[in-house]
């Protein structure tokens, strides 16, 4: 039952393809560090491939036919794309869905203060993080500030070689006796995660002169006032580019593999489809998964359903029944990363049912924690179908659970889509150090995920 390592099966041609995909992906996650940046890049690649906005298609009112391509982008943070298939929508779609938000530190609405000649930005962390991992390292600021007049100012500071970086200090070891005696979860607290933005007083400023210096730079370089933070979304993320990892360059170290590696794989998969598929292929790139799929851009919002309603109308005649059938008859891969087996923390895993880096795309029949709670448990019949597609297309794949039974767990967007009655199974790439500022994946698994999602869209 042990799954073979995918690298063993590659000849020269495949190794070249693996490297090519990895290079494209390294660039993607180096440049796209927020959900907005991911959505913009996805939209630009979709448009380059002939996709047009669903809203425009609705305005045009022309019937959609097989091979037509449309997309929608919700609030700049979530994207759905549809490649219309030969079968009517009510026969169901082949859906792949990943999320494009990642754990990070969000700047608070009223963030700025001065203390001991430092100017700070206060943060509220987003998603599940080990707080101690985010101190004493270089951070970059990405996001947007929306002014009262509606103009949006994009912010990216700390990525260009010529840019400064920012970061959070940690207590020196010499004075850390108390801190070191605390539980790992309490050594650094959420309110300790304040980012140093400046350290030099502005000449002539009497009150809070370092903060005044910071404000003068924000005004001069970005045209921003302090109050503009009230309508801003700025995320502090690890600075710098993704890198090859390991002397054999078999892996990639980077920020946000969870879940941009699956989002990227979906995109590459659909853009590489050679023929018009039988069933409409839907790719979802959603926001807010890391905080419970909430909000208007999270999976729990109704944009998939609304989009399918629009498509149904554009296909011919709208009826609610057709929309319900289209959703219920669909097949979906909920594409999200899986916990890579880590020999250094072997006791957290059950070896037979763990995901191994390099052994191909991973399927989790169920996720959840302590008795599968919160899981979508895929049907055996559906798993059988997936096995057939994977084996039939020579794809390296494996199955896994998220760690040992009583150790912990996690969830994905799978259960939300399953509410429509469609078949759903979790599928993704194994990640080492998941949710750490820098995560690790195997290039082989990325390559196999692209192939797997393409095969699924063509054949499911
Ligand atoms: Mn995830
Ligand atoms: Mn996650």
Coordinates of C-alpha atoms and ligand atoms in Angstrom, one line a residue:
X1 CA 0.0 0.0 0.0
X2 CA 3.0 2.3 0.3
X3 CA 2.9 4.9 -2.5
X4 CA 6.1 5.2 -4.6
X5 CA 8.1 8.5 -4.8
X6 CA 7.2 10.4 -7.9
X7 CA 10.7 11.5 -8.6
X8 CA 11.7 7.9 -9.4
X9 CA 9.3 7.8 -12.4
X10 CA 10.6 10.9 -14.1
X11 CA 12.7 10.9 -17.3
X12 CA 14.5 13.9 -18.7
X13 CA 11.4 15.3 -20.3
X14 CA 9.4 15.2 -17.1
X15 CA 12.2 16.7 -15.1
X16 CA 12.3 19.6 -17.5
X17 CA 8.5 20.0 -17.1
X18 CA 8.7 19.8 -13.3
X19 CA 11.4 22.6 -13.3
X20 CA 9.4 24.8 -15.7
X21 CA 6.2 24.5 -13.6
X22 CA 8.3 25.2 -10.4
X23 CA 9.9 28.3 -11.9
X24 CA 6.5 29.8 -12.9
X25 CA 5.1 29.0 -9.5
X26 CA 8.1 30.5 -7.6
X27 CA 7.5 33.7 -9.5
X28 CA 3.7 33.5 -8.7
X29 CA 4.1 33.2 -4.9
X30 CA 6.9 35.7 -4.8
X31 CA 4.7 38.4 -6.4
X32 CA 1.3 37.4 -5.0
X33 CA 1.3 37.6 -1.2
X34 CA -2.2 38.8 -0.6
X35 CA -5.6 37.5 -1.8
X36 CA -6.0 40.7 -3.8
X37 CA -2.6 40.2 -5.5
X38 CA -3.4 36.6 -6.3
X39 CA -6.9 37.5 -7.7
X40 CA -5.4 40.2 -9.9
X41 CA -2.7 37.8 -11.3
X42 CA -5.3 35.0 -11.8
X43 CA -7.6 37.4 -13.7
X44 CA -4.8 38.7 -15.9
X45 CA -3.8 35.1 -16.8
X46 CA -7.5 34.2 -17.5
X47 CA -8.0 37.2 -19.7
X48 CA -4.8 36.5 -21.6
X49 CA -6.3 33.0 -22.3
X50 CA -9.5 34.5 -23.7
X51 CA -11.7 34.6 -20.6
X52 CA -14.1 37.5 -20.3
X53 CA -16.1 38.9 -17.5
X54 CA -19.4 37.1 -16.7
X55 CA -21.0 40.5 -16.1
X56 CA -20.0 41.5 -19.7
X57 CA -21.4 38.3 -21.1
X58 CA -24.7 39.0 -19.2
X59 CA -24.8 42.5 -20.7
X60 CA -24.1 41.1 -24.2
X61 CA -26.9 38.5 -23.6
X62 CA -25.5 36.2 -26.2
X63 CA -26.1 32.5 -25.6
X64 CA -23.0 30.7 -24.1
X65 CA -21.8 27.7 -26.1
X66 CA -19.2 25.0 -25.5
X67 CA -15.7 26.4 -25.4
X68 CA -16.8 29.8 -24.2
X69 CA -14.8 31.2 -21.2
X70 CA -16.1 33.5 -18.5
X71 CA -14.9 34.6 -15.1
X72 CA -16.0 36.8 -12.2
X73 CA -14.0 38.5 -9.5
X74 CA -15.7 39.4 -6.2
X75 CA -14.4 42.5 -4.6
X76 CA -10.9 41.9 -6.0
X77 CA -10.4 39.0 -3.6
X78 CA -12.2 35.9 -5.0
X79 CA -12.3 34.6 -8.5
X80 CA -14.5 32.0 -10.3
X81 CA -13.8 30.9 -13.8
X82 CA -16.0 28.8 -16.1
X83 CA -15.0 27.0 -19.2
X84 CA -18.3 25.9 -20.8
X85 CA -18.5 22.2 -21.6
X86 CA -20.5 20.3 -24.2
X87 CA -23.1 18.9 -21.8
X88 CA -25.9 21.1 -20.4
X89 CA -25.1 22.7 -17.0
X90 CA -27.7 20.7 -15.3
X91 CA -25.6 17.6 -15.8
X92 CA -23.2 19.2 -13.3
X93 CA -19.8 20.8 -13.5
X94 CA -16.3 19.6 -12.7
X95 CA -15.2 22.0 -10.0
X96 CA -11.8 22.6 -8.5
X97 CA -11.6 25.1 -5.6
X98 CA -8.7 26.5 -3.7
X99 CA -8.2 29.4 -1.4
X100 CA -5.9 32.4 -1.9
X101 CA -5.8 33.9 1.6
X102 CA -2.9 32.9 3.8
X103 CA -2.0 33.5 7.5
X104 CA -0.4 36.8 8.2
X105 CA -0.5 39.9 10.4
X106 CA -3.2 42.5 9.5
X107 CA -2.5 46.1 10.5
X108 CA -5.2 47.4 12.9
X109 CA -7.6 50.3 11.9
X110 CA -6.0 52.6 14.5
X111 CA -2.5 51.2 14.4
X112 CA 0.1 53.9 14.9
X113 CA 1.8 54.8 18.2
X114 CA 5.2 55.9 19.5
X115 CA 7.2 54.5 22.3
X116 CA 10.8 54.9 23.4
X117 CA 11.7 56.6 20.1
X118 CA 10.2 53.9 17.9
X119 CA 7.1 54.3 15.8
X120 CA 5.0 51.1 15.8
X121 CA 2.0 49.6 13.9
X122 CA -0.3 47.5 15.9
X123 CA -1.5 44.3 14.3
X124 CA -4.2 41.6 14.6
X125 CA -3.1 38.3 13.3
X126 CA -5.2 36.5 10.6
X127 CA -5.6 32.7 10.6
X128 CA -3.8 30.2 12.7
X129 CA -0.2 31.1 13.5
X130 CA 2.5 30.2 16.0
X131 CA 3.1 33.8 17.1
X132 CA 6.8 33.2 18.1
X133 CA 7.6 32.5 14.4
X134 CA 6.7 36.0 13.4
X135 CA 9.2 38.0 15.5
X136 CA 12.9 38.8 14.6
X137 CA 12.4 38.3 10.9
X138 CA 12.0 40.6 7.9
X139 CA 8.4 41.6 7.0
X140 CA 7.0 43.4 4.0
X141 CA 3.7 45.4 3.9
X142 CA 1.2 44.6 1.1
X143 CA -2.2 46.0 0.7
X144 CA -4.5 48.9 -0.3
X145 CA -5.5 52.1 1.3
X146 CA -8.8 53.5 0.1
X147 CA -9.2 57.2 0.4
X148 CA -12.5 59.0 1.2
X149 CA -12.8 60.0 -2.4
X150 CA -12.7 56.3 -3.5
X151 CA -9.2 56.3 -4.9
X152 CA -7.3 53.2 -4.0
X153 CA -3.6 53.4 -3.2
X154 CA -1.7 50.1 -3.6
X155 CA 1.0 49.5 -1.0
X156 CA 4.0 47.1 -1.5
X157 CA 6.9 47.9 0.8
X158 CA 9.8 45.6 1.4
X159 CA 10.0 43.4 -1.7
X160 CA 12.3 45.5 -4.0
X161 CA 16.0 45.1 -3.2
X162 CA 16.2 48.9 -2.7
X163 CA 13.2 48.9 -0.3
X164 CA 13.5 48.9 3.5
X165 CA 11.9 46.0 5.4
X166 CA 10.1 46.2 8.7
X167 CA 9.7 43.7 11.5
X168 CA 8.9 42.8 15.1
X169 CA 11.6 42.6 17.8
X170 CA 12.1 39.7 20.2
X171 CA 13.5 39.8 23.7
X172 CA 17.2 39.1 24.0
X173 CA 18.0 35.6 25.4
X174 CA 20.0 37.2 28.2
X175 CA 16.9 38.6 29.7
X176 CA 14.4 36.0 28.6
X177 CA 14.4 33.7 31.6
X178 CA 10.7 34.3 32.3
X179 CA 9.7 34.2 28.6
X180 CA 11.6 30.9 28.1
X181 CA 9.8 29.3 31.0
X182 CA 6.4 30.0 29.5
X183 CA 4.3 27.8 27.3
X184 CA 5.3 28.1 23.6
X185 CA 1.8 29.6 22.9
X186 CA 2.3 32.3 25.6
X187 CA 5.9 33.3 25.0
X188 CA 4.8 35.9 22.4
X189 CA 1.2 37.2 22.6
X190 CA -1.0 38.7 20.0
X191 CA -0.6 42.2 21.4
X192 CA 3.2 41.7 21.4
X193 CA 3.1 41.5 17.6
X194 CA 3.7 45.2 17.0
X195 CA 5.8 46.2 14.0
X196 CA 8.6 48.7 14.1
X197 CA 8.1 51.2 11.3
X198 CA 10.5 54.0 12.1
X199 CA 13.1 55.1 14.6
X200 CA 14.2 58.6 13.9
X201 CA 12.6 61.9 15.1
X202 CA 11.3 64.5 12.7
X203 CA 13.2 67.8 13.1
X204 CA 11.1 70.4 14.8
X205 CA 8.3 68.1 15.8
X206 CA 7.6 68.3 19.5
X207 CA 5.0 65.7 20.2
X208 CA 5.7 62.1 19.1
X209 CA 8.5 63.2 16.7
X210 CA 9.2 59.6 15.4
X211 CA 5.6 59.0 14.6
X212 CA 5.7 62.4 13.0
X213 CA 8.6 61.3 10.9
X214 CA 6.7 58.2 9.8
X215 CA 3.6 60.2 9.0
X216 CA 5.7 62.6 6.9
X217 CA 7.1 59.7 4.9
X218 CA 3.6 58.2 4.4
X219 CA 2.3 61.6 3.2
X220 CA 5.3 62.3 0.9
X221 CA 5.7 58.8 -0.6
X222 CA 2.1 57.5 -0.6
X223 CA -0.1 60.6 -0.1
X224 CA -1.6 59.1 3.1
X225 CA -2.9 60.6 6.2
X226 CA -3.1 58.7 9.5
X227 CA -6.9 58.6 9.2
X228 CA -6.6 56.7 5.9
X229 CA -5.7 53.6 7.9
X230 CA -9.4 53.5 8.9
X231 CA -10.2 52.4 5.3
X232 CA -7.1 50.3 4.6
X233 CA -6.3 46.6 4.3
X234 CA -2.5 46.3 4.9
X235 CA -1.0 42.9 5.6
X236 CA 2.4 42.3 7.0
X237 CA 3.9 39.2 5.3
X238 CA 7.3 37.6 5.1
X239 CA 9.5 39.7 2.9
X240 CA 11.5 38.3 0.0
X241 CA 11.2 35.8 -2.8
X242 CA 10.4 32.1 -2.7
X243 CA 13.6 30.0 -3.2
X244 CA 14.6 26.5 -4.2
X245 CA 15.1 24.4 -1.1
X246 CA 17.5 21.6 -0.6
X247 CA 20.9 21.1 -2.4
X248 CA 19.1 18.9 -5.0
X249 CA 16.6 21.8 -5.6
X250 CA 13.8 19.3 -5.2
X251 CA 11.6 21.6 -3.0
X252 CA 10.4 25.2 -2.8
X253 CA 10.6 27.4 0.4
X254 CA 8.1 30.2 0.3
X255 CA 5.3 32.1 2.0
X256 CA 1.7 31.1 1.4
X257 CA 1.9 27.6 -0.2
X258 CA -1.3 27.1 1.8
X259 CA -3.2 27.4 -0.4
X260 CA -1.7 29.2 -3.3
X261 CA 0.1 26.1 -4.5
X262 CA -3.3 24.5 -5.2
X263 CA -4.7 27.7 -6.6
X264 CA -1.8 27.9 -9.0
X265 CA -2.2 24.2 -9.9
X266 CA -5.9 24.7 -10.7
X267 CA -5.1 27.7 -12.9
X268 CA -2.3 25.9 -14.8
X269 CA -4.5 22.8 -15.2
X270 CA -7.5 24.6 -16.7
X271 CA -5.4 26.8 -19.0
X272 CA -3.6 23.7 -20.3
X273 CA -6.7 21.8 -21.2
X274 CA -6.3 20.7 -24.8
X275 CA -9.9 20.0 -25.8
X276 CA -13.3 21.5 -25.0
X277 CA -14.4 19.4 -21.9
X278 CA -17.6 17.4 -21.7
X279 CA -18.7 19.2 -18.5
X280 CA -18.3 22.8 -17.7
X281 CA -15.1 23.3 -15.7
X282 CA -15.3 25.7 -12.8
X283 CA -12.2 26.9 -11.0
X284 CA -12.7 28.7 -7.7
X285 CA -10.1 30.9 -6.0
X286 CA -11.7 32.0 -2.8
X287 CA -10.9 34.2 0.2
X288 CA -11.2 33.9 4.0
X289 CA -10.8 30.1 4.3
X290 CA -8.2 30.6 7.0
X291 CA -10.8 32.4 9.2
X292 CA -13.8 30.1 8.5
X293 CA -14.8 31.0 4.9
X294 CA -16.8 34.0 6.2
X295 CA -17.7 37.2 4.6
X296 CA -18.8 38.2 1.1
X297 CA -15.6 36.8 -0.5
X298 CA -15.5 33.6 1.6
X299 CA -16.9 30.3 0.3
X300 CA -20.0 30.6 2.5
X301 CA -21.2 33.5 0.5
X302 CA -23.4 32.7 -2.4
X303 CA -21.4 33.7 -5.4
X304 CA -21.0 30.2 -6.8
X305 CA -24.7 29.8 -6.8
X306 CA -25.4 33.2 -8.2
X307 CA -22.8 32.7 -11.0
X308 CA -24.4 29.3 -11.9
X309 CA -27.8 31.1 -12.0
X310 CA -26.4 33.6 -14.5
X311 CA -24.8 30.8 -16.6
X312 CA -28.1 28.9 -16.6
X313 CA -29.9 32.0 -18.0
X314 CA -27.1 32.5 -20.6
X315 CA -27.4 28.8 -21.6
X316 CA -31.0 29.2 -22.7
X317 CA -33.8 29.4 -20.3
X318 CA -33.4 30.2 -16.6
X319 CA -35.0 28.0 -14.0
X320 CA -34.2 27.6 -10.4
X321 CA -34.5 23.8 -10.8
X322 CA -31.7 23.8 -13.4
X323 CA -29.5 25.8 -11.0
X324 CA -30.1 23.3 -8.2
X325 CA -29.5 20.4 -10.6
X326 CA -26.3 21.9 -11.9
X327 CA -24.9 22.3 -8.4
X328 CA -26.1 18.9 -7.0
X329 CA -24.9 17.0 -10.0
X330 CA -21.4 18.5 -9.8
X331 CA -18.2 16.8 -8.9
X332 CA -15.6 18.7 -6.9
X333 CA -12.0 18.6 -5.8
X334 CA -11.6 20.8 -2.7
X335 CA -8.0 21.7 -3.4
X336 CA -6.1 22.5 -0.2
X337 CA -2.8 21.6 1.2
X338 CA -2.2 18.5 3.4
X339 CA 0.2 18.1 6.3
X340 CA 3.4 16.7 5.1
X341 CA 4.9 13.9 7.2
X342 CA 7.7 15.3 9.3
X343 CA 10.2 12.8 10.8
X344 CA 11.3 15.3 13.4
X345 CA 7.7 15.3 14.8
X346 CA 6.8 11.7 13.9
X347 CA 4.7 11.3 17.0
X348 CA 2.0 13.7 15.5
X349 CA 1.5 11.5 12.5
X350 CA 0.3 8.0 11.8
X351 CA 2.8 6.8 9.2
X352 CA 0.5 4.6 7.0
X353 CA -2.0 7.5 6.6
X354 CA 0.3 10.5 6.2
X355 CA 1.1 12.6 3.2
X356 CA 4.7 12.4 2.1
X357 CA 6.5 15.2 0.2
X358 CA 7.4 13.9 -3.3
X359 CA 4.8 11.1 -3.4
X360 CA 2.4 13.0 -5.6
X361 CA -1.0 14.8 -5.2
X362 CA -2.7 13.9 -2.0
X363 CA -6.4 12.9 -1.4
X364 CA -8.0 13.3 2.0
X365 CA -11.2 11.3 2.0
X366 CA -12.0 13.2 5.2
X367 CA -10.5 15.9 7.3
X368 CA -11.9 17.3 10.6
X369 CA -10.7 16.6 14.1
X370 CA -11.4 14.2 16.9
X371 CA -13.9 11.9 15.4
X372 CA -14.0 13.6 11.9
X373 CA -15.9 16.5 13.4
X374 CA -16.3 19.3 10.8
X375 CA -15.3 17.0 8.0
X376 CA -16.7 16.4 4.5
X377 CA -16.4 12.6 4.3
X378 CA -16.2 11.8 0.6
X379 CA -18.3 8.8 -0.7
X380 CA -16.5 5.6 -1.4
X381 CA -18.1 5.5 -4.8
X382 CA -16.6 8.9 -5.6
X383 CA -13.2 7.8 -4.3
X384 CA -13.4 4.9 -6.7
X385 CA -14.0 7.2 -9.6
X386 CA -11.1 9.4 -8.6
X387 CA -8.8 6.3 -8.3
X388 CA -9.7 5.4 -11.8
X389 CA -9.0 8.9 -13.2
X390 CA -5.7 9.2 -11.4
X391 CA -4.4 5.7 -12.3
X392 CA -5.7 6.0 -15.9
X393 CA -3.7 9.2 -16.4
X394 CA -0.4 7.9 -14.8
X395 CA -0.6 10.4 -12.0
X396 CA 1.4 10.0 -8.8
X397 CA -1.0 10.2 -5.9
X398 CA -1.4 9.3 -2.3
X399 CA -4.0 9.4 0.4
X400 CA -3.7 10.9 3.9
X401 CA -5.3 12.1 7.1
X402 CA -4.3 15.2 8.9
X403 CA -2.1 13.7 11.6
X404 CA -2.9 11.2 14.3
X405 CA -6.6 10.7 15.3
X406 CA -6.5 12.5 18.7
X407 CA -3.8 15.0 17.9
X408 CA -5.7 17.8 16.2
X409 CA -7.1 18.4 12.8
X410 CA -8.5 21.0 10.4
X411 CA -11.1 21.8 7.8
X412 CA -11.4 23.1 4.3
X413 CA -14.1 24.5 2.0
X414 CA -15.2 21.0 1.1
X415 CA -18.1 20.7 3.6
X416 CA -19.6 24.1 2.3
X417 CA -19.8 23.0 -1.3
X418 CA -21.1 19.6 -0.2
X419 CA -24.2 21.4 1.1
X420 CA -25.4 21.6 -2.5
X421 CA -25.4 17.8 -2.6
X422 CA -22.4 17.5 -4.9
X423 CA -19.6 15.0 -4.7
X424 CA -16.6 16.5 -3.0
X425 CA -13.2 15.2 -1.9
X426 CA -10.2 17.0 -0.5
X427 CA -7.2 17.0 -2.7
X428 CA -3.9 18.9 -2.4
X429 CA -0.2 19.2 -2.0
X430 CA 1.7 18.1 1.1
X431 CA 3.3 21.0 3.0
X432 CA 6.1 21.0 5.6
X433 CA 5.9 23.7 8.3
X434 CA 2.3 24.6 7.3
X435 CA 1.2 28.1 8.5
X436 CA 4.8 29.0 9.3
X437 CA 6.1 32.2 7.6
X438 CA 8.0 30.0 5.2
X439 CA 6.5 26.7 4.2
X440 CA 8.0 23.9 2.1
X441 CA 6.6 21.8 -0.7
X442 CA 8.1 19.3 -3.2
X443 CA 8.2 20.4 -6.9
X444 CA 7.1 16.9 -7.8
X445 CA 3.8 17.3 -5.9
X446 CA 3.1 20.6 -7.6
X447 CA 3.7 19.0 -11.0
X448 CA 1.5 16.0 -10.2
X449 CA -1.3 18.3 -8.8
X450 CA -1.4 20.2 -12.1
X451 CA -1.7 17.0 -14.0
X452 CA -4.3 15.6 -11.6
X453 CA -6.6 18.6 -11.7
X454 CA -6.4 18.7 -15.5
X455 CA -7.3 15.0 -15.8
X456 CA -10.1 15.5 -13.3
X457 CA -11.6 18.4 -15.3
X458 CA -11.3 16.5 -18.6
X459 CA -12.7 13.2 -17.3
X460 CA -14.8 13.4 -14.2
Ligands
LIG1 MN1 -5.6 25.7 3.4
LIG2 MN1 -4.4 26.9 6.3

